[in-house]
Short mmCIF file of C-alpha atoms in Angstrom, two decimals:
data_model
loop_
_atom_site.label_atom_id
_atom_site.label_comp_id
_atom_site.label_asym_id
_atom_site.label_seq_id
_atom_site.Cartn_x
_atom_site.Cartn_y
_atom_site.Cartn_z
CA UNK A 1 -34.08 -57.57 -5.22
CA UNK A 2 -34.52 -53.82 -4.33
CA UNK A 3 -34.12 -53.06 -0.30
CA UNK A 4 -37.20 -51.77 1.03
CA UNK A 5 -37.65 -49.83 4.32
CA UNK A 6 -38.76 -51.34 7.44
CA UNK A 7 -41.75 -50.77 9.22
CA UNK A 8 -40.59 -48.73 12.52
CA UNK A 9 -41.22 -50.89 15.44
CA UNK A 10 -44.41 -50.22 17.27
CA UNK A 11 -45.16 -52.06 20.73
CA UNK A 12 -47.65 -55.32 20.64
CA UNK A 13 -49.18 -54.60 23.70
CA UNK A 14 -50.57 -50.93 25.42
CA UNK A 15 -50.01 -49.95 29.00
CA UNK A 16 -52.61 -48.86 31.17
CA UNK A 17 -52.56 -45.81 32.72
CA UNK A 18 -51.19 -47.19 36.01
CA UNK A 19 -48.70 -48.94 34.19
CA UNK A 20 -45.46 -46.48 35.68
CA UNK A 21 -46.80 -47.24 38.89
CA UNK A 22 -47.15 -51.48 38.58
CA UNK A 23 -44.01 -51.71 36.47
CA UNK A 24 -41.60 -51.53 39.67
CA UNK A 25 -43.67 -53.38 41.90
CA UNK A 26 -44.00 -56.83 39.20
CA UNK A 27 -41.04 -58.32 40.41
CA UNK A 28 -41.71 -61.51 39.51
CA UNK A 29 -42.16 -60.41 35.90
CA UNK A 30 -45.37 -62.27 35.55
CA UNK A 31 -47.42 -60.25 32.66
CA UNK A 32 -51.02 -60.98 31.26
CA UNK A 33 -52.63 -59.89 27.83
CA UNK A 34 -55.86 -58.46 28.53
CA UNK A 35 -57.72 -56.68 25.97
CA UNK A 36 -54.67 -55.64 24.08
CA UNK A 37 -53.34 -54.50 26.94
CA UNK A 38 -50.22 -56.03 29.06
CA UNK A 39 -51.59 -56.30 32.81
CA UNK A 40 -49.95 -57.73 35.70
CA UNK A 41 -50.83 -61.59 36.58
CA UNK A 42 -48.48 -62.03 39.72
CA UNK A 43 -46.37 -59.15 41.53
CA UNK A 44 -44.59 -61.56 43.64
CA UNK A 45 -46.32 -64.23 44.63
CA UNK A 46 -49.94 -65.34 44.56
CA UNK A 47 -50.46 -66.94 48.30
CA UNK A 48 -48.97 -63.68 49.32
CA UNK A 49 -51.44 -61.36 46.90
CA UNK A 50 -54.88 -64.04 47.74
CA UNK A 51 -54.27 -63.89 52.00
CA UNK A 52 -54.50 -59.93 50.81
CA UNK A 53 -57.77 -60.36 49.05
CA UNK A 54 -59.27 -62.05 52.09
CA UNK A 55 -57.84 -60.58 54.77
CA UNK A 56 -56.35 -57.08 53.90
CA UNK A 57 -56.95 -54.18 50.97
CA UNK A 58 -55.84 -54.67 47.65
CA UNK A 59 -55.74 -52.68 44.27
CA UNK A 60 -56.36 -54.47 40.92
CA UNK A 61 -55.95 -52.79 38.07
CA UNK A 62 -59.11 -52.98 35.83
CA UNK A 63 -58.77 -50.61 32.66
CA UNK A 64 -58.53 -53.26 29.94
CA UNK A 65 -62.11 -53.64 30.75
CA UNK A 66 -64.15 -52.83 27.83
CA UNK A 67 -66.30 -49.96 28.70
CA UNK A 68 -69.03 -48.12 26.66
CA UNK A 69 -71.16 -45.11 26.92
CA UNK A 70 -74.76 -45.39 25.85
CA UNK A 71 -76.98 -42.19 25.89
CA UNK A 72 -79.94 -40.56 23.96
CA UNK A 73 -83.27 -40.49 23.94
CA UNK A 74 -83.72 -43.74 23.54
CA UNK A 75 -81.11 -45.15 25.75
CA UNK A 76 -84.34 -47.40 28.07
CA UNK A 77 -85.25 -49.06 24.86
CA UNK A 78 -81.88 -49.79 23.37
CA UNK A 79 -81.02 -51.32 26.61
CA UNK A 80 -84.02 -53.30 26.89
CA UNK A 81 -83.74 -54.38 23.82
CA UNK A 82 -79.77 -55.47 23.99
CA UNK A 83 -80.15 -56.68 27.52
CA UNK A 84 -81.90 -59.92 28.87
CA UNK A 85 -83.01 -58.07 32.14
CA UNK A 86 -85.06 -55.75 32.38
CA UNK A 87 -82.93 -52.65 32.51
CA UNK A 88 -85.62 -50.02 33.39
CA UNK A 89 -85.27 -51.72 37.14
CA UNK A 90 -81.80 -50.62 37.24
CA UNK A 91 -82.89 -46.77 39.08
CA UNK A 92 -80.03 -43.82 38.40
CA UNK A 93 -77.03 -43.98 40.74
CA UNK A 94 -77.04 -47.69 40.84
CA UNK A 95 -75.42 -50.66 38.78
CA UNK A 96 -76.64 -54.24 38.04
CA UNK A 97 -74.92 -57.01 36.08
CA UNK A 98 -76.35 -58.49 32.99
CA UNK A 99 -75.93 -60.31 29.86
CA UNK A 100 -76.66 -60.13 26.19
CA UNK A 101 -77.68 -62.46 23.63
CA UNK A 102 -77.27 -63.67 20.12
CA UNK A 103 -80.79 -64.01 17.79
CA UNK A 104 -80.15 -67.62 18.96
CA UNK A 105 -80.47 -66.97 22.69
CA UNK A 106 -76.66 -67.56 23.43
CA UNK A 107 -74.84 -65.36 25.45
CA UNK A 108 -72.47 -62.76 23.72
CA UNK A 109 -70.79 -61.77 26.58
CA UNK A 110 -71.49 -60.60 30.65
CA UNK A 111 -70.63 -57.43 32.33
CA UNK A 112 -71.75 -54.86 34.53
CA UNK A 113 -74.62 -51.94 33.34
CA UNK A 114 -73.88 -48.57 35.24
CA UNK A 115 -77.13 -46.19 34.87
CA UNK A 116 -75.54 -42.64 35.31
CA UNK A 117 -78.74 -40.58 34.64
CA UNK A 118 -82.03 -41.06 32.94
CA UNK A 119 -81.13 -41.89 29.44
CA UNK A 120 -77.42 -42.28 30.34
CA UNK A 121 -75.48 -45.79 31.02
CA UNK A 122 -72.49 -46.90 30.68
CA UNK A 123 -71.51 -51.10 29.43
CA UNK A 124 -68.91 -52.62 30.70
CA UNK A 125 -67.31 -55.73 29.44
CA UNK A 126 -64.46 -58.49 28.63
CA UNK A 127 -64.83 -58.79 25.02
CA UNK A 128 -64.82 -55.89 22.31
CA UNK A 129 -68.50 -55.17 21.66
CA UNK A 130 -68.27 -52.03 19.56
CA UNK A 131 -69.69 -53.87 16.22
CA UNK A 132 -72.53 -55.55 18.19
CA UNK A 133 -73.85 -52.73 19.92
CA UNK A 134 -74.01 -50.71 16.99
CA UNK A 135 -75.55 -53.46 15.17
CA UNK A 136 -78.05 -53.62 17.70
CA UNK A 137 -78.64 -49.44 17.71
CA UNK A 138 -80.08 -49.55 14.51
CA UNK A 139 -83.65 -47.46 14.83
CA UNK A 140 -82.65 -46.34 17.81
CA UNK A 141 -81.54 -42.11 18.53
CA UNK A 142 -79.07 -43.42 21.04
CA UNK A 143 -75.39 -42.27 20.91
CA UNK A 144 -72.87 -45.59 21.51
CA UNK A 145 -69.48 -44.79 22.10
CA UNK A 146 -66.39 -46.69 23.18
CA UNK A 147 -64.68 -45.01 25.91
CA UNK A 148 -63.05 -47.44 27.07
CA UNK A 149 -59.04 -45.35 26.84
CA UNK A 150 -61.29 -42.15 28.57
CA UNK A 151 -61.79 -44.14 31.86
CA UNK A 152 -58.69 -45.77 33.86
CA UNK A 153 -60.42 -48.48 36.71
CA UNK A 154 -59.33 -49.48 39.99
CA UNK A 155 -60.66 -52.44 41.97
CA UNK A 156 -60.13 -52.10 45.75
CA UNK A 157 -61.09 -55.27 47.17
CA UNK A 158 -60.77 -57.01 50.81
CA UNK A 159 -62.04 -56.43 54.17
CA UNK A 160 -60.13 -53.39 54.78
CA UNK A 161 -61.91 -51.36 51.38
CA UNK A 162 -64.12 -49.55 53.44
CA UNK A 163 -61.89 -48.54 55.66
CA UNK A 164 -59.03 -47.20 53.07
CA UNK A 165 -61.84 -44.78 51.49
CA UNK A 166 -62.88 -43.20 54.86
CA UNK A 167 -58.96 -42.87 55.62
CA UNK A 168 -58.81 -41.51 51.56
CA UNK A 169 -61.33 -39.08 53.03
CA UNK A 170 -64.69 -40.12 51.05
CA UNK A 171 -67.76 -39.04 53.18
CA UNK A 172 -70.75 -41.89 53.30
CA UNK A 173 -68.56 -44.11 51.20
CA UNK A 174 -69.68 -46.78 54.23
CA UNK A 175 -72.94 -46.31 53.49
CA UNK A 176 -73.01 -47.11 49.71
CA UNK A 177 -74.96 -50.24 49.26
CA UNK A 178 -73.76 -53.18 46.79
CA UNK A 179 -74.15 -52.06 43.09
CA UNK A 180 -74.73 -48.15 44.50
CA UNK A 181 -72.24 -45.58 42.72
CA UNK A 182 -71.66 -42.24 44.17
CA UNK A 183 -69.32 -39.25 42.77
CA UNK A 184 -66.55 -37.48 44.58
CA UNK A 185 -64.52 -34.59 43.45
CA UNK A 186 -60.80 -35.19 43.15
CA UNK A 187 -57.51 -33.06 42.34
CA UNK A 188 -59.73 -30.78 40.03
CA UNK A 189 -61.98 -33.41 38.50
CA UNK A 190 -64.20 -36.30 39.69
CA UNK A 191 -64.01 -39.94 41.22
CA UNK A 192 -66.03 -42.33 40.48
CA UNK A 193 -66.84 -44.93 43.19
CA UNK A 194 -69.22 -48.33 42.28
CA UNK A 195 -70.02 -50.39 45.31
CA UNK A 196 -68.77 -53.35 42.99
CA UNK A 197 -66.06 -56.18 42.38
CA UNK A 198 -65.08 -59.32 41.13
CA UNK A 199 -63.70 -61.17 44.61
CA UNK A 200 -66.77 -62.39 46.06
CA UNK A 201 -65.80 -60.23 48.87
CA UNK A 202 -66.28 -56.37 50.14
CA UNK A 203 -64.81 -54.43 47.79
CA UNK A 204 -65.68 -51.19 45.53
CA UNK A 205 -64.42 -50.03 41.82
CA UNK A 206 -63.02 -46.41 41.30
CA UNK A 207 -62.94 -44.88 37.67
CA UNK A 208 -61.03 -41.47 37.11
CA UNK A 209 -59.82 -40.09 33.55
CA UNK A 210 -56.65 -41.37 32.53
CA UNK A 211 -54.70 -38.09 33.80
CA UNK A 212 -55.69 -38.78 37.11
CA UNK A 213 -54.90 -42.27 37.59
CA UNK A 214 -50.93 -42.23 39.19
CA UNK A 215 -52.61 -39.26 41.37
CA UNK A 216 -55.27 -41.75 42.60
CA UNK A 217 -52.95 -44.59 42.93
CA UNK A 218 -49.96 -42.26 45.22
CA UNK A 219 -52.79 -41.43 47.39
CA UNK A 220 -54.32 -45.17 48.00
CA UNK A 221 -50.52 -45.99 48.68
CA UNK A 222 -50.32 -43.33 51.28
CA UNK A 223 -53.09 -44.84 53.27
CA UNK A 224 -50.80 -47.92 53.41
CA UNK A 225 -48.53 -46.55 56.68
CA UNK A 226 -52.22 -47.31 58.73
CA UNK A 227 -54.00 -50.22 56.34
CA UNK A 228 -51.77 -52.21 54.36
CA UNK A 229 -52.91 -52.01 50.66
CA UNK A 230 -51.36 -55.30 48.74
CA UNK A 231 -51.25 -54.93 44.67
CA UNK A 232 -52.62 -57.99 43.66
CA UNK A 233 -52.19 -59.30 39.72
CA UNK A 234 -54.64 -61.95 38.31
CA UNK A 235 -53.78 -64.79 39.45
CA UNK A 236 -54.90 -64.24 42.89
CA UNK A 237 -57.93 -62.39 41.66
CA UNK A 238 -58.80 -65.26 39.71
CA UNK A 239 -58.90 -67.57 42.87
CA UNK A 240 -60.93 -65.29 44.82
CA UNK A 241 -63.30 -65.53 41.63
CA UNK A 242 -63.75 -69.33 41.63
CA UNK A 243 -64.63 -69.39 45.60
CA UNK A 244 -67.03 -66.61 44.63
CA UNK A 245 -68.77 -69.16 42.08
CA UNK A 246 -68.36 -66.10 39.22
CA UNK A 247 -68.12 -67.25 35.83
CA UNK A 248 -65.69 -65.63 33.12
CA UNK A 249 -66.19 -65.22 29.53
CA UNK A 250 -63.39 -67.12 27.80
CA UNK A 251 -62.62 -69.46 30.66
CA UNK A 252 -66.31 -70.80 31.61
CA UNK A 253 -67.93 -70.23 28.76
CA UNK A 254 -67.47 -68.85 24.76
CA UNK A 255 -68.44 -65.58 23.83
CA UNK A 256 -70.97 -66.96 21.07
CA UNK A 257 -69.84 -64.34 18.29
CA UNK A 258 -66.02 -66.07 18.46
CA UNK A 259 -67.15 -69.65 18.37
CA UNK A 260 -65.88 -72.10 15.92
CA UNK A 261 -68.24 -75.09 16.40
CA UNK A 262 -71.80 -73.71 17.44
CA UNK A 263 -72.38 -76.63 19.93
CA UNK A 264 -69.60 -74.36 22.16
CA UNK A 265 -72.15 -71.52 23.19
CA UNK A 266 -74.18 -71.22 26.09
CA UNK A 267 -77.65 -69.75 26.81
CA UNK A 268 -78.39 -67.93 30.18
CA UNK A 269 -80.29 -70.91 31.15
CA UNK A 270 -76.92 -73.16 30.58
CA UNK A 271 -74.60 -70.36 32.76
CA UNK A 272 -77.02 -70.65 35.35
CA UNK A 273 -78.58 -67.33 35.36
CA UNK A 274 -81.96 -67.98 34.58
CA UNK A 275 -83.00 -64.77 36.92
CA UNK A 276 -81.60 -62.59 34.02
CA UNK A 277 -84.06 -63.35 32.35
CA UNK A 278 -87.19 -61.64 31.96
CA UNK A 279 -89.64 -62.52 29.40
CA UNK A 280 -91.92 -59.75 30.77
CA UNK A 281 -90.25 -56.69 29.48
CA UNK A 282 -90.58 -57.39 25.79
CA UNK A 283 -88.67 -58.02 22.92
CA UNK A 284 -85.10 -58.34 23.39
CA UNK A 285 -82.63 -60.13 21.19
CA UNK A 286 -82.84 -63.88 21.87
CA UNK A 287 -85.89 -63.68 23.35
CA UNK A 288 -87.74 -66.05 20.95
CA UNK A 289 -85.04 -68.64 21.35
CA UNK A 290 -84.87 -68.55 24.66
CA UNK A 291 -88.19 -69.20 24.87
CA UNK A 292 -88.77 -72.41 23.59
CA UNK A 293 -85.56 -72.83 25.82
CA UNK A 294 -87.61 -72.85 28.72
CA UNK A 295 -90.25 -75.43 27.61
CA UNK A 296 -87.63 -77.94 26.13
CA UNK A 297 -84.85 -77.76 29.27
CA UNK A 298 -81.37 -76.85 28.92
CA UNK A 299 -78.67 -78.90 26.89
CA UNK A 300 -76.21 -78.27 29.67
CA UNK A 301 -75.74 -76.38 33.00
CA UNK A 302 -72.73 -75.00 34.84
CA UNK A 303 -72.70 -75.94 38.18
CA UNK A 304 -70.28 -75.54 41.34
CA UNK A 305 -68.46 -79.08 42.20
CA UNK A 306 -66.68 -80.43 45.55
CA UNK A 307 -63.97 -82.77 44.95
CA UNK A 308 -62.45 -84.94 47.23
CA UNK A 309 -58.73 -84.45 48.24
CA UNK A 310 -56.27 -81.39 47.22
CA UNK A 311 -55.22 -81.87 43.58
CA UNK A 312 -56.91 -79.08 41.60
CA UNK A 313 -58.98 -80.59 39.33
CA UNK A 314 -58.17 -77.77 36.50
CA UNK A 315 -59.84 -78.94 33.13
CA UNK A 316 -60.51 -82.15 34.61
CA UNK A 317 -63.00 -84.92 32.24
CA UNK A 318 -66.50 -86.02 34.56
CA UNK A 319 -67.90 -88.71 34.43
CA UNK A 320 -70.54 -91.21 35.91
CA UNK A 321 -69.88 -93.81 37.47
CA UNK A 322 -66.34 -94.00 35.56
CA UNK A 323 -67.07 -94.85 32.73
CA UNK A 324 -69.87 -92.02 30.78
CA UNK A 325 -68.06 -88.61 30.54
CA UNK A 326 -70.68 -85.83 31.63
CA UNK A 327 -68.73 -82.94 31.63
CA UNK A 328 -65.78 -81.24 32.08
CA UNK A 329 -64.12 -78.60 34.46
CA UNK A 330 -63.24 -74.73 33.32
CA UNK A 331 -61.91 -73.39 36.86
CA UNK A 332 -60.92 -74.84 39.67
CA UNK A 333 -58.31 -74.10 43.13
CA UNK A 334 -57.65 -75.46 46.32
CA UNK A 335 -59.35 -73.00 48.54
CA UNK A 336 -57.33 -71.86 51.31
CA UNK A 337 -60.52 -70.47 52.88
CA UNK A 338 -62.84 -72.56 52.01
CA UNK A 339 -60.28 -75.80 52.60
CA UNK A 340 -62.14 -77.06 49.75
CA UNK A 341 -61.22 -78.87 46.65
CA UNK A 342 -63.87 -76.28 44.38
CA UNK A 343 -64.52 -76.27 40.88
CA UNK A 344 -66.97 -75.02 38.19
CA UNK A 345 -67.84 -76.93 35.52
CA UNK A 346 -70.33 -77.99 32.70
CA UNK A 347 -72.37 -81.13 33.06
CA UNK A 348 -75.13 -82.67 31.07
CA UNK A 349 -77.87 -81.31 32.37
CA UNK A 350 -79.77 -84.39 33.18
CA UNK A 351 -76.54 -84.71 35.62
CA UNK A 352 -76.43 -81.25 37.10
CA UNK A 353 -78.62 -81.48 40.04
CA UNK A 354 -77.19 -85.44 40.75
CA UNK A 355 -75.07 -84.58 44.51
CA UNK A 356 -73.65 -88.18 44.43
CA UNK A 357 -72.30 -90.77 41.53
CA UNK A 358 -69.73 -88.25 39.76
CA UNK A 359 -65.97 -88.62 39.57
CA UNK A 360 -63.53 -86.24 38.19
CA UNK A 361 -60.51 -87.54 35.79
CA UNK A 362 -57.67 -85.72 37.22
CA UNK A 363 -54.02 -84.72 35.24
CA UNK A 364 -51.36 -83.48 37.76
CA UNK A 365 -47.89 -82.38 36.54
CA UNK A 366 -45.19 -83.76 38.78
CA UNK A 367 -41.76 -82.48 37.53
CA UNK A 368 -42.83 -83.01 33.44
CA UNK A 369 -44.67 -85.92 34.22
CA UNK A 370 -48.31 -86.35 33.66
CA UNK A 371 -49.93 -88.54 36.16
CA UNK A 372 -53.80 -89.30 36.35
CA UNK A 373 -55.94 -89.75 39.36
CA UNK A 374 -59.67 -90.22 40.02
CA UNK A 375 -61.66 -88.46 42.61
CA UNK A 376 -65.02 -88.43 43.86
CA UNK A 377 -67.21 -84.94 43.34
CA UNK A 378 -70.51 -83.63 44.01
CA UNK A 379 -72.56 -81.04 43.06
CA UNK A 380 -73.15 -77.98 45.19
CA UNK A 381 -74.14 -74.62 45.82
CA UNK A 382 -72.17 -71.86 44.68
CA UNK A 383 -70.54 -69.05 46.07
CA UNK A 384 -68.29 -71.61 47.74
CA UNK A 385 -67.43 -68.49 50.00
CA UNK A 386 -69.60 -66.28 50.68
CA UNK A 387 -68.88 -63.78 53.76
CA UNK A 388 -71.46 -61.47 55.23
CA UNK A 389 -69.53 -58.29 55.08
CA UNK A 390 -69.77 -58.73 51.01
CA UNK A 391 -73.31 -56.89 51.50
CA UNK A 392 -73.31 -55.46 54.67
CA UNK A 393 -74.35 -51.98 54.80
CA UNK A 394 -73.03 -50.22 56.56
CA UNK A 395 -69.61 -51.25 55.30
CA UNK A 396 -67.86 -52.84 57.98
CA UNK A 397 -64.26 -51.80 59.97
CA UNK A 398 -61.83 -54.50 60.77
#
């Protein structure tokens, strides 16, 4: 047997560019993957890092988003095409969120569509999307490229966002309106701010080039001696997600290109977001499908549930009247703010719009032991929290 050399050792995960700067402040040593990157999912604890969300400023960090620049000539129609809204009402300076389908109608993945300038965007998303989008180019003189290491993202969330940025020194950040986005020079280069988020609450997004990002972080930190600004990891981001009623790819629903059994994908009509829809724009890919979507119904729908007592009802079985199973739960919390028992889940949709007659099939772990429990839900609106400042314009100061 001859000896052969070893491979040198080459990390699993990548570090973001904030990485230097989260690293000391994890102590609880609670890592996520995300996109191939390692991201943090708890800094110390997650009641501490939610109050934050709700009550204070926090900084997420957001670069393992997938992010891709789309620009040419024929940047309208590409979009158009990819996109189940119409993307044309998406004006310059302003964002939108949107999804994209297979030929079948089912929904590839969700994201948010920045329009930059004329024939200029920029796609950003949870899943890798490279192959797809170039796929879906073909014909078109558009330029699609995956700049997703160029950009380094920051979400500063909570009632206090506003007032951070006017302390960081941003003129008329206050008067941004949700979805606007608005440029600021910074340290010799330029600062992206997008009037966006994924907390349900107010809250922008602020993209700099990867050289810039520990600059932008030190400085956020300084404002901390007036405003507290709270790191927050996932976990608490993810709570603040669920009150909002948001749904994740992955968690609420399959990205139909990763699918192993086809009955596992979900339309736009299924996720709920039938107003993404427009059938008036032309062609777009799943357009056909979708369409005889709409005259047959929906197989399913994802709905917002209230449960009765405290046990998180996390992947919980429903069912009618005990004994036919319905559905089944993807997120759920106790909501400290809401003091609601909240979930989302997918139901048959001849049992989506039912308020009464459902009961959730709890699990609970108590100490390695599995114990069951049954608990009455309903079906309700969603956001489950839903506070004014979220669109208020001029961003309030608390």
């Amino acid at each position: 047997m001859t000896n052969q050399a070893l491979a040198p050792y080459q990390a699993a995960l990548l570090t973001t560019p904030f990485h230097s700067r989260l690293a000391p402040l994890a102590l609880a040593d609670d890592w996520l993957r995300w996109g191939g990157y390692t991201t943090v999912n708890c800094f110390s604890g997650v009641a501490t890092e939610y109050f934050a969300i709700r009550n204070s400023a926090t900084l997420y960090d957001i670069s393992p988003m997938r992010k891709y620049r789309i620009a040419g000539p024929d940047a309208m129609r590409y979009m158009n095409r990819l996109l189940t809204r119409d993307a044309a009402k998406i004006r310059p300076g302003r964002a939108g969120y949107a999804v994209w389908c297979d030929d079948g109608g089912k929904v590839i993945d969700d994201g948010t569509v920045f329009r930059f300038a004329e024939t200029e965007f920029r796609l950003n998303s949870q899943e890798h999307q490279q192959c797809w989008l170039e796929d879906s180019g073909l014909g078109f003189d558009v330029i699609i490229e995956d700049v997703s290491e160029a950009i380094a993202g920051l979400a500063l969330q909570g009632p206090l966002s506003c007032t951070v940025l006017k302390q960081f020194g941003l003129d008329g950040v206050a008067n941004l309106k949700p979805f606007d986005i608005a440029e600021y020079p910074f340290e010799g280069g330029a600062l992206t701010v997008t009037r966006t988020g994924f907390t349900g609450d107010l809250g922008y997004e602020l993209w700099v080039t990867p050289d810039l990002a520990e600059i932008l972080w030190d400085r956020l930190m300084e404002v901390d001696s007036l405003y507290r600004v709270v790191p927050v990891g996932s976990k608490a981001v993810d709570m603040a997600r669920i009150e909002a009623g948001f749904i994740q790819t992955n968690t609420d629903f399959m990205a139909a290109e990763t699918v192993a059994h086809i009955n596992r994908r979900r339309s736009p009509f299924e996720l709920g977001l039938d107003w993404l829809v427009d059938f008036d724009k032309g062609h777009f890919n799943g357009r056909r499908a979708l369409l005889r979507e709409r005259e047959a119904g929906p197989r399913y729908r994802v709905v917002g549930l209230d449960i009765e007592g405290s046990k998180p009802a996390q992947d919980a079985l429903i069912y009618k009247g005990r004994a036919r199973q319905v559905g089944f739960v993807t997120s759920a919390i106790w909501s400290p703010t809401a003091k609601r028992n909240i979930a989302i889940a997918t139901l048959d949709a001849a049992y989506a719009n039912r308020a009464e007659g459902l009961w959730a099939e709890i699990y609970v772990n108590k100490e390695l032991k599995w114990d069951k429990t049954v608990a009455p839900c309903r079906v309700v609106e969603r956001p489950f929290y839903n506070p004014p400042r979220r669109r208020a314009t001029p961003a309030p100061d608390f």
